[in-house]
Structure formats: C-alpha cells, structure tokens
C-alpha cells in the first residue's frame, strides 16, 4: 500500500462504480473513525482483498437469510397460531375496552344520581328543620293560647278546691302568655279570638275567688277560732287565689285585703285586751313611794302598845335575786310565758316585769307569724304595684297590729304611773333590748315603733325613780346627826349595796351611760351621807369603825354578786375603805402608842440628829419596853370588839400592827443614830426592845380572828 493509493480489483464487480459509491457513502470526515474500527483496522492490516471479503460477507448474509427462512418455514404453524392468538387477544381487549367504556359511562350516571340525591337530602333536611322550628313555635303558641274545655267548665261552674287551683294556675299561664306576646302576635287570628274569652274567664274566676276568700276570712270573726291554724291550713294553701286577684283583679284583691285587716285587727285586739286584763290580776306590787334607799324606819305600835321599829325594806325592792331571769327571751334558762288559766288556778302572783315579758313575747310571736303570713299571702312577686312588697306588708301589718300595740303601751303606762321599782323598770328595758335582738334574728322589721315607744316610756321613769333614791339620800344627809353613833352600818348602806349590785348586773353587756351616771350620782350622795354621820359624832374611833363597817358591807355585797375591782363602783368604795382603814390604824396607834408616834415625828423634823434629847429618847424607849405587849393586846381586843367580820378584822389588825412596826423601825433608826453621836461619859440611855422581838410577838395575833 503506497501513499498514492491502491487500486483494488474485484472480480465480477465494477470497481469504479462501487468504489465511487463507497466514496460517496463514506464521507471523508468519517474515515478517521472507520480507521479506528477494530474490524476494519484488522482487515486493512492483513491486506485482505476487499472484494473477496465483500463477497464472503454477502455469502454469509445469504446463508444467514436462508437459515432464517428455513427457521420461519419450520415455525410457520406456530407463528400462524401466535398470530391467531394475537388477533383473539385483540378482540378480547376490544371487548374489554367497550365494557370499561360502558362501565365508566354507568359510573358517571351513578355519580350524577348521588349528587342529585345529596341535593334532595339537603333540601329535605332544611325543610325538616324549618318545619320543626315552626312546629315548636306553633306548639308554644297553641299551648299558650288554647284552654282545655274541661278547665273552662271547672273555672265557671266547679267547686273551689285543689283541682280548681290547678286549673287556675293553667289559666293564669295562658293569660300571662297572652299579655307578654300580644304585641308580637297581634295579627294572629287566634289571639284576636281568644283574648275576649280569656278576659271573661278571668272575671268569672276572680268573682268566685273573691267569694271563697271572703267566706274563709269571715270565719276568723269568732273568738274561738284559731287564726294561725286557719292561716296555715287554708289561706297559705290557697294563697295563689289572692295572688291571682292581685295580678288580674286588683279591686277584688283590695276588698279581700281590707276585709282581712278589719277582722284580724279586732281579733288580735280582743285577744290582747283579754290577756292584758288577766295579767293585771296576777301582779304582785314590789315597791311603793316609801321604798327608797333613804327611807326612815317608822314606828308602829306592837300588840301591847309599845313602840317597835318596823323596817319597811322589802326583799325584792333592791335585791335582784332571781328576777334577772325575766330579761332572758330566747334562752334555755328563760321562764315560759304565763298561761292565765294555769296561773289563776295556782293563785300565783308575779312581778310586773314577768307580766310585761309575757305580754311582749305574745306580741312578738304573733307579730312574727302575722308578718310572715302577710308576706306570703298579700305580696305577689309578679304583681305590678306602685310600692314594694315589704312596704305593702308593713302597711297591712300596721293596720292590723296598731291597736294591739297601743294596748301594750297602756299596760306599761298604767304600771309606770304608780311604780317605784327601779329594778322592775330596768328589767323591762332589758326585755325590750332582748326582744329587739330576737326580732332582728327573725328578720321581722315591723315592731320598731313599738320598741321605741316603750323605751321612751321606760327610761324617763327609771331616771325619775333613781332621782327619788338620790333625793332620799340627800334628805338623810340633811338631818342633824347624833353625837353618839352606832358603829353598825345603817339600813341605807345595805339597800344601796343591793341596788347598785342589781343595777350593775342588769347593765352588764349593755354599758348604758344613763345607768352608770345614775349610779355615780347615787354613790356620791351615799358617801356624803356616811361622811355626814361620821363627822357628826364626837367619838372619832366610833366614826371610823362606822365608816369601815359600812364600806365593808358595801364591798361584801358587791363581791358576792361577782364584781371585781375592774368595776368603777368597786374600785371607788375600795379606795374609800383603804383610806379609812389607814386613818383607823393611825387613830389606834395614837391611842396606844401616841408618845412613840409623836417622838418619831418631832425627831425626824430636826435638821441635826444631835438636837434630839437623849433623856426623851430614853424615856420613850423605857415606856415602850414596859407596855408594848399590853398595848398590842389592847389593840387586838379593840379590833375584835369593833369588827365582827373575820376577814375585815384580820386585814385591819395587820394594817395597824404594820404601821406600828414602821413607826418602831423609824424609832430604832433614830436611836442608833443618836447613840452614835453620844458624848463620852454621858449617862446611859435605856436600850429599846429589838424590832425582831416585837415582830415575833405580833405574829401571835395573826389568827385571832
């Protein structure tokens, strides 16, 4: 192969054309790629004749074609069978395609049917809801408008009883419905037709109810009837009848109310007047005009004509005792209300506060029951009235109970005009306070005027009675006192002590200024009287004993009633007692050891201890050494004779002997100081008895009482 090219000569072929064709088929730009082909590169490398190689290739292709033809011929039956099967499959697939297309069309129709059904269902649901709503509204209207024929016949011709009440409640519901919805449904023909019929039915029912209630109210005219039983068993049971009249026929309701007020007003008045007259027959008079703490003892002739002092002091005038229980209203310890029949048969008598308490309790209990009844029977929660229900109840109650309350006021006035019993009046005040608390607890606000009027009557009379006691004490203090005094407490002291203790007991928990002020004034006058009596005596010792015994009696009574020094009354008298005991101690020491007291007082006034006379110091010590035991014994005997109260006597003895020790200790101190200043060679001074020796001897007198 040269660079110029090689001429390939192939047998049986036109090389020129073929090569030309080859050249034409093989683009020049593709030659480099063909040269890179392995097969071509191998042929070129071996120098194979291309024509020969082409014929060989053609031969091989022919052989291969023949083989393929033979194979086709050999498999012709199978291929025909395969072709037949393919055609059969095509037919099946065409049928399937037609079925699927038809099924798709059916599904589309079904989908359209479902959508149509859904639309129909939604429309039916909306219609159903609308019909249900309309049915409910119509049912409500029908129920609110239609009146059963049986109910109409019963309302018009039936007997007024529980069945009548049930029908009336239903009728009232129809009337109320019509009133509320008349404007909303005024165009409805049913409303236009039923309204006149309901009005006539309402009028008929109101007429029957009026007659029924008036007949039942007239039963209360009899004194033998029990109003509270009738109220609970009939009136409250059928209270809707009156509520119906108040709401639907106010004129008939006013007539029923006025009839009830008129009858019950007289009913309560008759009962309370009867009860008040019966209570007045049971009164036990406690005090009269002369029963004051400063009353004088009157002289009356005894059976044999001799003058005999008669004390007009009564047991319950000044001493509260068990009378305090009358002020308890709602307590386990509070006494029961007085039953006239039982008290009359037993021939019992009572103090006025017990009678007043029974009357007030009866009034409060009946007022509570009546007020609660009025609130339930005459006050309708649905009525359209110009005043509130509570104001209506107050008005009805006031009309009914005013006469009965005036009976109570007259009852109290009659007592206050003649009484001089301060404790009884104050007990009545406390009873009213307790009743006020009880009314507040029961939430009954209709007796305020009664309570206020009672207090306005009680307090001035209480003050007037205490003024009488104060004036009696002043009157006693204005009398000329006797020169010889009785050391025992006068009657005024015990009376005052008992009265003060009783007033303090009744003032516990209230701390009323009027009571405290009156007690302070009374205490001042009693103190002035005691001082006047003591100052009028020429015997100072007897005067002091008189005051101490009087103060001791006062304090004893106050302590026995449970009062301590926290009370102004006790602390004031305790201070007077202590001051007087100290004065008595000084008086006793002056009487028995006056020389010792005088020496100590004079000596302590000296500016220089050396100015004290040694001789006088010795004489004082000598006198004391000789008689101190005898004088202490004399003091002890004097106190025993003067004071019969063990506690008081012991206390006074301790004070006197304590003062003696104080003076003697001061004397010893002066003695020691003076001895220390004594000049050498001076005469001896008498040695006084030791303080300890005196104290040891004094201890023997501790338990003499």
XYZ file of C-alpha atoms in Angstrom:
705
model
C 0.000 0.000 0.000
C 1.599 3.245 -1.149
C 0.904 6.835 -0.347
C -0.714 7.429 -3.705
C -3.419 4.954 -3.074
C -4.069 1.403 -4.084
C -6.222 0.154 -6.936
C -8.339 -2.663 -5.721
C -9.507 -5.012 -8.454
C -12.535 -7.244 -7.646
C -13.790 -9.920 -9.910
C -17.293 -9.605 -11.167
C -17.729 -6.112 -9.860
C -17.427 -2.757 -11.406
C -14.888 -1.445 -9.079
C -15.091 2.011 -10.372
C -18.744 2.395 -9.611
C -18.661 0.571 -6.389
C -15.764 2.494 -5.103
C -17.350 5.579 -6.274
C -20.375 4.516 -4.364
C -18.281 3.720 -1.330
C -16.647 7.016 -1.508
C -19.925 8.581 -1.891
C -21.397 6.696 1.103
C -18.404 7.213 3.301
C -17.812 10.812 3.927
C -14.320 11.911 4.212
C -14.829 13.207 7.694
C -15.919 9.703 8.747
C -12.742 7.983 7.522
C -10.710 8.644 10.605
C -13.406 6.999 12.702
C -13.594 3.969 10.407
C -9.833 3.603 10.573
C -10.180 3.381 14.293
C -12.675 0.483 13.950
C -11.032 -2.739 15.086
C -12.508 -4.961 12.346
C -11.587 -2.581 9.549
C -8.192 -1.995 11.078
C -7.674 -5.783 11.201
C -8.718 -6.245 7.552
C -6.517 -3.473 6.354
C -3.661 -4.723 8.408
C -3.902 -8.237 6.979
C -4.127 -6.935 3.471
C -7.350 -8.730 2.713
C -8.970 -8.287 -0.684
C -11.967 -6.125 -0.083
C -13.938 -7.543 -2.994
C -13.333 -11.001 -1.828
C -14.150 -10.035 1.687
C -17.327 -8.370 0.462
C -18.365 -11.479 -1.444
C -17.677 -13.528 1.649
C -19.770 -11.277 3.730
C -22.562 -11.362 1.229
C -22.380 -15.109 1.168
C -22.611 -15.283 4.887
C -25.571 -12.984 4.776
C -27.295 -15.149 2.234
C -26.625 -18.233 4.281
C -27.970 -16.482 7.319
C -31.019 -15.398 5.377
C -31.586 -18.944 4.224
C -31.300 -20.170 7.746
C -33.799 -17.605 8.839
C -36.175 -18.554 6.048
C -35.816 -22.169 6.942
C -36.465 -21.334 10.528
C -39.515 -19.313 9.519
C -40.805 -22.167 7.449
C -40.127 -24.573 10.267
C -42.032 -22.369 12.721
C -44.711 -21.191 10.364
C -47.503 -23.062 12.128
C -46.517 -21.724 15.471
C -46.281 -18.231 14.081
C -49.679 -18.549 12.462
C -51.073 -19.857 15.711
C -49.413 -16.980 17.527
C -50.880 -14.552 15.073
C -54.279 -16.089 15.575
C -53.912 -15.809 19.322
C -52.808 -12.200 18.991
C -55.875 -11.429 16.916
C -58.058 -13.222 19.501
C -56.455 -11.181 22.252
C -57.078 -8.056 20.280
C -60.738 -8.968 20.038
C -60.903 -9.664 23.807
C -59.169 -6.416 24.528
C -61.578 -4.582 22.288
C -64.493 -6.147 24.218
C -62.864 -5.193 27.493
C -62.362 -1.698 26.225
C -66.046 -1.491 25.295
C -67.072 -2.853 28.746
C -64.828 -0.417 30.547
C -66.113 2.480 28.498
C -69.678 1.384 29.271
C -68.795 0.992 32.992
C -67.242 4.441 33.009
C -70.417 5.801 31.498
C -72.505 3.960 34.157
C -70.305 5.315 36.946
C -70.762 8.831 35.676
C -74.530 8.326 35.665
C -74.430 6.924 39.201
C -72.325 9.872 40.353
C -74.883 12.227 38.905
C -77.630 10.305 40.695
C -75.729 10.509 44.009
C -75.237 14.239 43.659
C -78.917 14.594 42.906
C -79.804 12.535 45.969
C -77.460 14.647 48.122
C -79.107 17.800 46.898
C -82.543 16.320 47.574
C -81.451 15.186 51.051
C -80.054 18.621 51.921
C -83.224 20.253 50.736
C -85.358 17.833 52.757
C -83.178 18.423 55.859
C -83.626 22.180 55.602
C -87.363 21.732 55.133
C -87.494 19.403 58.160
C -85.640 21.867 60.345
C -87.907 24.662 59.243
C -90.940 22.531 59.958
C -89.592 21.561 63.420
C -88.935 25.200 64.273
C -92.345 26.166 63.002
C -93.905 23.277 64.925
C -92.226 24.368 68.154
C -93.340 27.935 67.714
C -96.831 26.872 66.824
C -96.894 24.400 69.703
C -95.774 27.134 72.110
C -98.420 29.450 70.779
C -101.062 26.735 70.909
C -100.076 25.753 74.434
C -100.104 29.405 75.460
C -103.460 30.161 73.870
C -105.660 27.094 73.878
C -107.657 26.470 77.075
C -108.971 22.906 77.588
C -112.776 22.765 77.682
C -112.721 20.840 80.978
C -110.736 23.652 82.567
C -113.207 26.236 81.311
C -116.165 24.309 82.735
C -114.397 23.826 86.083
C -113.474 27.503 86.352
C -117.022 28.615 85.564
C -119.085 26.009 87.405
C -116.739 23.945 89.557
C -116.172 23.999 93.304
C -113.200 25.963 94.584
C -110.741 23.329 95.790
C -107.328 21.921 94.963
C -108.448 20.862 91.470
C -109.745 24.366 90.925
C -106.341 25.678 91.994
C -104.572 23.523 89.412
C -106.870 24.720 86.620
C -106.482 28.327 87.722
C -102.701 28.020 87.532
C -103.005 26.839 83.923
C -105.454 29.618 83.063
C -103.106 32.156 84.619
C -100.291 30.868 82.423
C -102.450 31.459 79.329
C -103.311 34.967 80.464
C -99.676 35.755 81.200
C -98.637 34.409 77.807
C -101.239 36.489 76.050
C -100.138 39.593 77.893
C -96.486 39.070 77.037
C -96.918 38.088 73.352
C -99.998 40.096 72.398
C -97.988 42.737 70.573
C -95.746 40.208 68.865
C -98.662 38.095 67.551
C -101.392 40.699 67.377
C -102.108 39.845 63.714
C -102.803 36.201 64.535
C -106.490 35.455 64.347
C -106.209 33.033 67.287
C -105.010 35.832 69.539
C -107.774 38.110 68.435
C -110.416 35.472 69.126
C -109.101 34.080 72.421
C -108.398 37.379 74.217
C -112.057 38.295 74.951
C -112.766 34.735 76.087
C -109.838 34.786 78.487
C -110.963 38.133 79.880
C -114.420 36.748 80.597
C -112.911 33.604 82.120
C -110.589 35.713 84.298
C -113.504 37.818 85.505
C -115.523 34.710 86.349
C -112.608 33.167 88.263
C -111.984 36.433 90.141
C -115.624 36.562 91.217
C -115.561 33.009 92.570
C -112.210 33.527 94.308
C -113.429 36.724 95.957
C -116.449 34.945 97.417
C -114.330 31.998 98.540
C -111.722 34.134 100.328
C -114.274 36.430 101.958
C -116.153 33.411 103.315
C -112.966 31.981 104.801
C -111.983 35.349 106.284
C -115.363 35.712 107.959
C -114.645 32.517 109.900
C -111.962 34.494 111.781
C -114.620 36.672 113.434
C -115.178 34.055 116.115
C -113.003 34.389 119.211
C -112.929 30.605 119.450
C -111.271 30.266 116.054
C -107.528 29.774 115.850
C -106.346 32.251 113.248
C -102.873 30.740 112.907
C -104.274 27.290 112.177
C -106.603 28.709 109.528
C -103.768 30.708 108.033
C -101.533 27.673 107.602
C -104.208 25.147 106.628
C -106.362 27.264 104.296
C -105.038 30.701 103.431
C -101.418 29.751 102.744
C -102.562 26.603 100.961
C -104.658 28.720 98.590
C -102.510 31.847 98.608
C -102.331 31.670 94.817
C -106.003 32.661 94.760
C -105.171 36.008 96.335
C -102.071 36.415 94.147
C -104.334 35.867 91.128
C -106.670 38.594 92.332
C -103.766 40.967 92.988
C -102.414 40.422 89.467
C -105.697 40.125 87.498
C -108.364 41.893 89.547
C -106.790 44.466 91.928
C -110.174 45.830 93.066
C -111.259 42.429 94.377
C -107.833 41.941 95.978
C -108.177 45.257 97.831
C -111.605 44.213 99.088
C -110.227 40.898 100.372
C -107.282 42.673 101.998
C -109.451 45.300 103.708
C -111.836 42.631 104.981
C -108.929 40.647 106.402
C -107.418 43.738 108.036
C -110.714 44.707 109.640
C -111.389 41.242 111.081
C -107.828 40.448 112.210
C -107.448 43.905 113.738
C -110.395 43.195 116.023
C -109.313 39.577 116.512
C -105.889 40.488 117.891
C -107.258 43.449 119.849
C -109.804 41.280 121.666
C -107.257 38.601 122.481
C -104.573 41.003 123.700
C -107.011 43.035 125.774
C -108.252 39.830 127.420
C -104.687 38.694 128.055
C -103.666 42.088 129.427
C -106.589 42.239 131.844
C -105.790 38.733 133.046
C -102.135 39.617 133.586
C -103.004 42.694 135.648
C -104.873 40.472 138.114
C -101.668 38.466 138.681
C -99.435 41.431 139.564
C -97.539 41.470 142.839
C -96.601 45.012 143.874
C -92.931 45.182 144.826
C -92.345 48.796 145.809
C -94.305 51.889 146.702
C -93.414 55.540 147.165
C -91.674 54.990 150.505
C -89.399 52.219 149.189
C -86.263 54.270 148.649
C -82.779 53.634 149.953
C -83.008 56.628 152.265
C -86.393 55.743 153.791
C -86.710 56.239 157.522
C -87.815 53.476 159.854
C -91.365 54.175 161.021
C -92.545 53.406 164.497
C -95.622 51.264 164.800
C -97.389 50.084 167.930
C -96.997 46.442 168.727
C -99.773 44.245 170.023
C -99.179 45.518 173.568
C -98.921 49.185 172.613
C -95.172 49.587 172.872
C -93.242 51.365 170.208
C -91.434 48.975 167.940
C -89.291 49.902 164.960
C -90.612 48.264 161.822
C -88.301 48.159 158.798
C -90.242 48.683 155.589
C -87.453 47.190 153.478
C -88.833 44.514 151.184
C -86.925 41.544 149.899
C -87.188 42.300 146.172
C -87.101 46.095 146.141
C -83.310 46.440 145.983
C -82.079 42.866 145.528
C -82.393 41.472 142.019
C -82.259 37.835 143.058
C -83.974 35.535 140.574
C -85.826 38.394 138.906
C -83.000 38.748 136.380
C -84.243 35.664 134.530
C -87.166 37.738 133.244
C -84.796 39.643 130.940
C -83.922 36.424 129.085
C -86.062 35.971 125.992
C -84.600 33.208 123.839
C -82.633 31.067 126.263
C -82.913 27.671 127.900
C -82.970 29.377 131.297
C -85.665 31.861 130.342
C -89.045 31.280 132.009
C -92.039 30.372 129.924
C -94.793 32.796 129.083
C -97.575 32.988 131.648
C -100.683 30.943 130.890
C -103.631 32.714 132.537
C -105.672 29.632 133.293
C -102.790 27.805 134.972
C -101.648 30.877 136.935
C -105.190 31.606 138.129
C -105.761 28.048 139.308
C -102.446 28.065 141.193
C -103.212 31.537 142.614
C -99.713 32.677 141.632
C -98.534 36.283 141.662
C -95.794 37.781 139.529
C -93.704 40.921 139.462
C -94.603 43.314 136.669
C -91.541 42.569 134.536
C -92.660 38.917 134.311
C -96.122 40.047 133.202
C -94.640 42.558 130.772
C -92.314 39.910 129.371
C -95.214 37.504 128.781
C -97.268 40.174 127.036
C -94.329 41.287 124.890
C -93.430 37.706 123.995
C -97.019 37.035 122.953
C -96.991 40.209 120.877
C -93.656 39.392 119.221
C -94.576 35.771 118.455
C -97.948 36.729 116.986
C -96.397 39.631 115.091
C -93.752 37.318 113.617
C -96.351 34.798 112.495
C -98.622 37.504 111.095
C -95.837 39.315 109.246
C -94.615 36.096 107.630
C -98.214 35.287 106.638
C -98.732 38.743 105.149
C -95.514 38.462 103.139
C -96.674 35.152 101.673
C -100.374 35.871 101.223
C -100.690 39.564 100.374
C -97.444 40.081 98.472
C -97.345 38.671 94.950
C -93.891 38.580 93.359
C -95.391 39.085 89.885
C -97.773 41.894 90.751
C -97.170 45.314 89.248
C -97.663 47.673 92.185
C -96.564 51.182 92.988
C -94.991 50.144 96.293
C -92.631 47.311 97.112
C -93.753 44.061 98.675
C -92.071 44.822 102.019
C -93.749 48.234 102.198
C -97.090 46.620 101.426
C -96.522 44.077 104.202
C -95.607 46.857 106.652
C -98.741 48.776 105.773
C -101.038 45.760 106.244
C -99.278 44.788 109.471
C -99.524 48.312 110.841
C -103.278 48.436 110.231
C -103.744 45.104 111.997
C -101.430 45.463 114.992
C -101.550 49.159 115.885
C -104.444 48.711 118.360
C -102.754 45.701 119.981
C -99.515 47.656 120.348
C -101.430 50.529 121.957
C -102.843 48.019 124.467
C -99.259 47.164 125.395
C -98.386 50.842 125.728
C -101.379 51.473 128.007
C -100.444 48.396 130.017
C -96.953 49.806 130.593
C -98.163 53.363 131.225
C -100.540 52.186 133.953
C -97.652 50.421 135.686
C -95.170 53.298 135.330
C -97.587 55.831 136.771
C -97.617 54.053 140.138
C -94.365 52.087 140.322
C -91.245 52.978 142.298
C -89.410 49.758 141.422
C -86.224 50.807 139.597
C -85.196 47.199 139.022
C -88.547 46.325 137.510
C -88.359 49.264 135.107
C -84.783 48.460 134.060
C -85.751 44.819 133.614
C -88.475 45.960 131.231
C -85.837 47.949 129.324
C -83.633 44.863 129.041
C -86.619 42.788 127.938
C -87.188 45.231 125.095
C -83.489 45.045 124.160
C -83.655 41.248 124.060
C -86.842 41.342 122.001
C -85.212 43.759 119.569
C -82.325 41.329 119.039
C -84.772 38.468 118.626
C -86.772 40.428 116.031
C -83.587 41.157 114.121
C -82.676 37.484 114.202
C -86.121 36.585 112.874
C -85.865 39.394 110.281
C -89.163 40.958 111.337
C -88.787 44.756 110.894
C -92.334 45.790 111.864
C -92.154 46.416 115.634
C -89.537 49.169 115.663
C -92.102 51.850 116.540
C -93.451 49.705 119.384
C -89.973 49.160 120.845
C -89.092 52.855 120.539
C -92.308 53.993 122.218
C -91.749 51.545 125.072
C -88.191 52.763 125.620
C -89.397 56.375 125.580
C -91.771 55.487 128.402
C -89.322 53.377 130.418
C -86.153 55.460 130.524
C -87.659 58.688 131.921
C -89.462 56.727 134.639
C -86.278 54.831 135.505
C -84.408 58.099 135.828
C -87.190 59.584 137.966
C -87.132 56.603 140.370
C -83.351 56.799 140.748
C -83.669 60.539 141.307
C -86.043 59.654 144.138
C -83.388 57.385 145.682
C -80.788 60.124 145.305
C -83.076 62.710 146.913
C -83.811 60.335 149.795
C -80.066 60.005 150.470
C -79.714 63.785 150.319
C -82.616 64.137 152.706
C -80.994 61.812 155.221
C -77.727 63.708 154.974
C -79.556 66.965 155.714
C -80.799 65.706 159.102
C -78.847 66.575 162.192
C -76.650 63.628 163.116
C -76.476 62.121 166.576
C -73.472 62.747 168.769
C -73.443 59.092 169.788
C -73.021 56.960 166.717
C -73.958 53.345 166.120
C -70.934 51.641 164.592
C -73.066 49.134 162.660
C -73.897 50.009 159.026
C -77.239 51.800 158.646
C -80.017 50.309 156.527
C -79.258 52.679 153.654
C -75.873 51.013 153.157
C -77.296 47.537 152.506
C -80.112 48.947 150.398
C -77.672 50.927 148.322
C -75.264 47.975 148.000
C -78.023 45.644 146.840
C -79.477 48.229 144.480
C -76.059 49.061 142.992
C -75.228 45.362 142.555
C -78.558 44.727 140.892
C -78.178 47.686 138.534
C -74.645 46.627 137.659
C -75.853 43.108 136.876
C -78.550 44.462 134.600
C -76.030 46.771 132.925
C -73.558 44.013 132.092
C -73.221 43.622 128.350
C -75.057 46.909 127.724
C -72.880 49.534 129.469
C -75.694 52.063 129.330
C -74.435 55.544 130.153
C -77.673 56.525 131.921
C -77.299 53.656 134.404
C -73.615 54.355 135.037
C -74.233 58.080 135.525
C -77.143 57.477 137.907
C -75.046 55.043 139.939
C -72.233 57.586 140.190
C -74.664 60.250 141.472
C -76.173 57.815 143.935
C -72.727 56.759 145.147
C -71.787 60.378 145.750
C -74.890 61.009 147.861
C -74.445 57.832 149.917
C -70.818 58.760 150.539
C -71.937 62.249 151.580
C -74.475 60.755 153.994
C -71.899 58.418 155.592
C -69.403 61.255 155.930
C -72.112 63.454 157.447
C -72.972 60.827 160.067
C -69.296 60.161 160.883
C -68.431 63.842 161.163
C -71.357 64.473 163.478
C -70.022 62.095 166.129
C -67.736 63.249 168.891
C -66.143 59.793 169.085
C -63.559 59.650 166.313
C -62.867 55.988 166.918
C -66.559 55.081 166.615
C -66.840 57.208 163.480
C -64.009 55.370 161.805
C -65.438 51.997 162.842
C -68.807 53.098 161.466
C -67.289 54.031 158.101
C -65.201 50.867 157.880
C -68.173 48.641 158.691
C -70.295 50.496 156.132
C -67.638 50.240 153.404
C -67.024 46.612 154.276
C -70.713 45.768 153.921
C -70.843 47.567 150.590
C -67.815 45.710 149.244
C -69.037 42.372 150.606
C -72.348 42.673 148.767
C -70.586 43.745 145.564
C -68.094 40.876 145.781
C -70.868 38.375 146.467
C -72.535 39.465 143.259
C -69.402 38.674 141.275
C -67.965 42.155 140.761
C -64.247 42.876 140.943
C -62.147 45.986 141.269
C -62.356 46.451 137.498
C -65.780 47.925 138.140
C -65.706 51.618 138.957
C -68.257 51.048 141.713
C -66.000 48.518 143.489
C -62.736 50.408 142.964
C -64.250 53.631 144.306
C -65.505 52.042 147.526
C -62.296 50.009 147.849
C -60.293 53.232 147.806
C -62.530 54.781 150.468
C -62.205 51.624 152.553
C -58.386 51.612 152.321
C -58.162 55.309 153.218
C -60.453 54.886 156.215
C -58.602 51.762 157.432
C -55.344 53.687 157.315
C -56.943 56.533 159.270
C -58.227 53.969 161.794
C -54.724 52.493 162.113
C -53.263 55.931 162.802
C -56.030 56.556 165.328
C -55.346 53.280 167.149
C -51.622 53.947 167.253
C -52.300 57.452 168.509
C -54.414 55.985 171.272
C -51.991 53.281 172.388
C -48.592 54.448 171.143
C -49.137 58.179 170.786
C -45.938 59.037 172.626
C -43.919 56.900 170.177
C -45.557 58.469 167.117
C -45.108 61.990 168.468
C -41.448 61.434 169.321
C -40.667 59.956 165.876
C -42.431 62.790 164.053
C -40.773 65.520 166.131
C -37.344 63.901 165.962
C -37.446 63.473 162.167
C -38.151 67.188 161.850
C -34.801 68.043 163.464
C -32.146 69.042 160.987
C -29.363 67.658 163.231
C -29.659 64.302 164.960
C -27.677 65.707 167.856
C -30.573 68.007 168.735
C -32.662 65.016 169.831
C -32.861 64.870 173.598
C -31.179 61.738 174.878
C -33.316 61.804 178.011
C -36.517 61.928 175.996
C -35.224 59.155 173.760
C -34.525 57.021 176.799
C -37.906 57.744 178.384
C -39.699 56.801 175.162
C -37.755 53.537 174.958
C -38.408 52.821 178.612
C -42.165 53.409 178.285
C -42.378 51.240 175.159
C -40.382 48.459 176.808
C -42.752 48.419 179.723
C -46.125 48.409 177.985
C -45.804 47.398 174.325
C -47.163 43.868 174.824
C -50.151 45.120 176.794
C -50.923 47.822 174.258
C -50.756 45.383 171.329
C -53.149 43.102 173.189
C -55.443 46.073 173.811
C -55.379 46.936 170.085
C -56.269 43.355 169.280
C -59.167 43.370 171.741
C -60.431 46.690 170.437
C -60.479 45.454 166.851
C -62.180 42.209 167.843
C -64.917 44.159 169.602
C -65.299 46.703 166.810
C -65.394 44.376 163.788
C -67.304 41.145 163.677
C -66.212 40.312 160.134
C -63.267 37.910 160.356
C -61.718 38.944 157.067
C -62.087 42.662 157.716
C -60.836 42.430 161.300
C -57.754 40.474 160.239
C -56.987 42.948 157.471
C -57.359 45.941 159.810
C -55.237 44.320 162.539
C -52.468 43.669 160.012
C -52.593 47.290 158.877
C -52.442 48.658 162.447
C -49.604 46.373 163.535
C -47.802 47.005 160.264
C -47.940 50.739 160.904
C -46.664 50.088 164.449
C -43.643 48.210 163.047
C -42.976 51.084 160.634
C -43.010 53.671 163.428
C -40.924 51.489 165.738
C -38.374 50.797 162.979
C -38.053 54.536 162.414
C -37.633 54.985 166.189
C -34.836 52.382 166.249
C -33.103 54.121 163.374
C -33.217 57.412 165.272
C -31.990 55.672 168.413
C -28.980 54.126 166.655
C -28.008 57.414 165.031
C -28.345 59.317 168.309
C -26.305 56.764 170.271
C -23.527 57.084 167.715
C -23.370 60.852 168.458
C -23.448 60.444 172.233
C -20.655 62.270 174.145
C -18.292 60.082 176.124
C -19.113 59.912 179.855
C -22.794 60.752 179.298
C -25.427 58.870 181.283
C -26.628 55.562 179.917
C -29.789 55.516 177.702
C -32.381 52.798 178.063
C -31.950 50.111 175.423
C -35.234 49.618 173.422
C -36.651 46.183 172.621
C -35.421 44.815 169.298
C -37.623 45.122 166.241
C -37.417 41.391 165.625
C -38.697 40.651 169.122
C -41.700 42.880 168.531
C -42.406 41.236 165.152
C -42.200 37.762 166.669
C -44.742 38.726 169.299
C -47.005 40.334 166.688
C -47.164 37.056 164.724
C -49.142 35.570 167.614
C -52.097 37.789 166.703
C -52.366 36.785 163.075
C -55.021 34.125 163.568
C -57.019 35.650 166.398
C -59.997 36.179 164.084
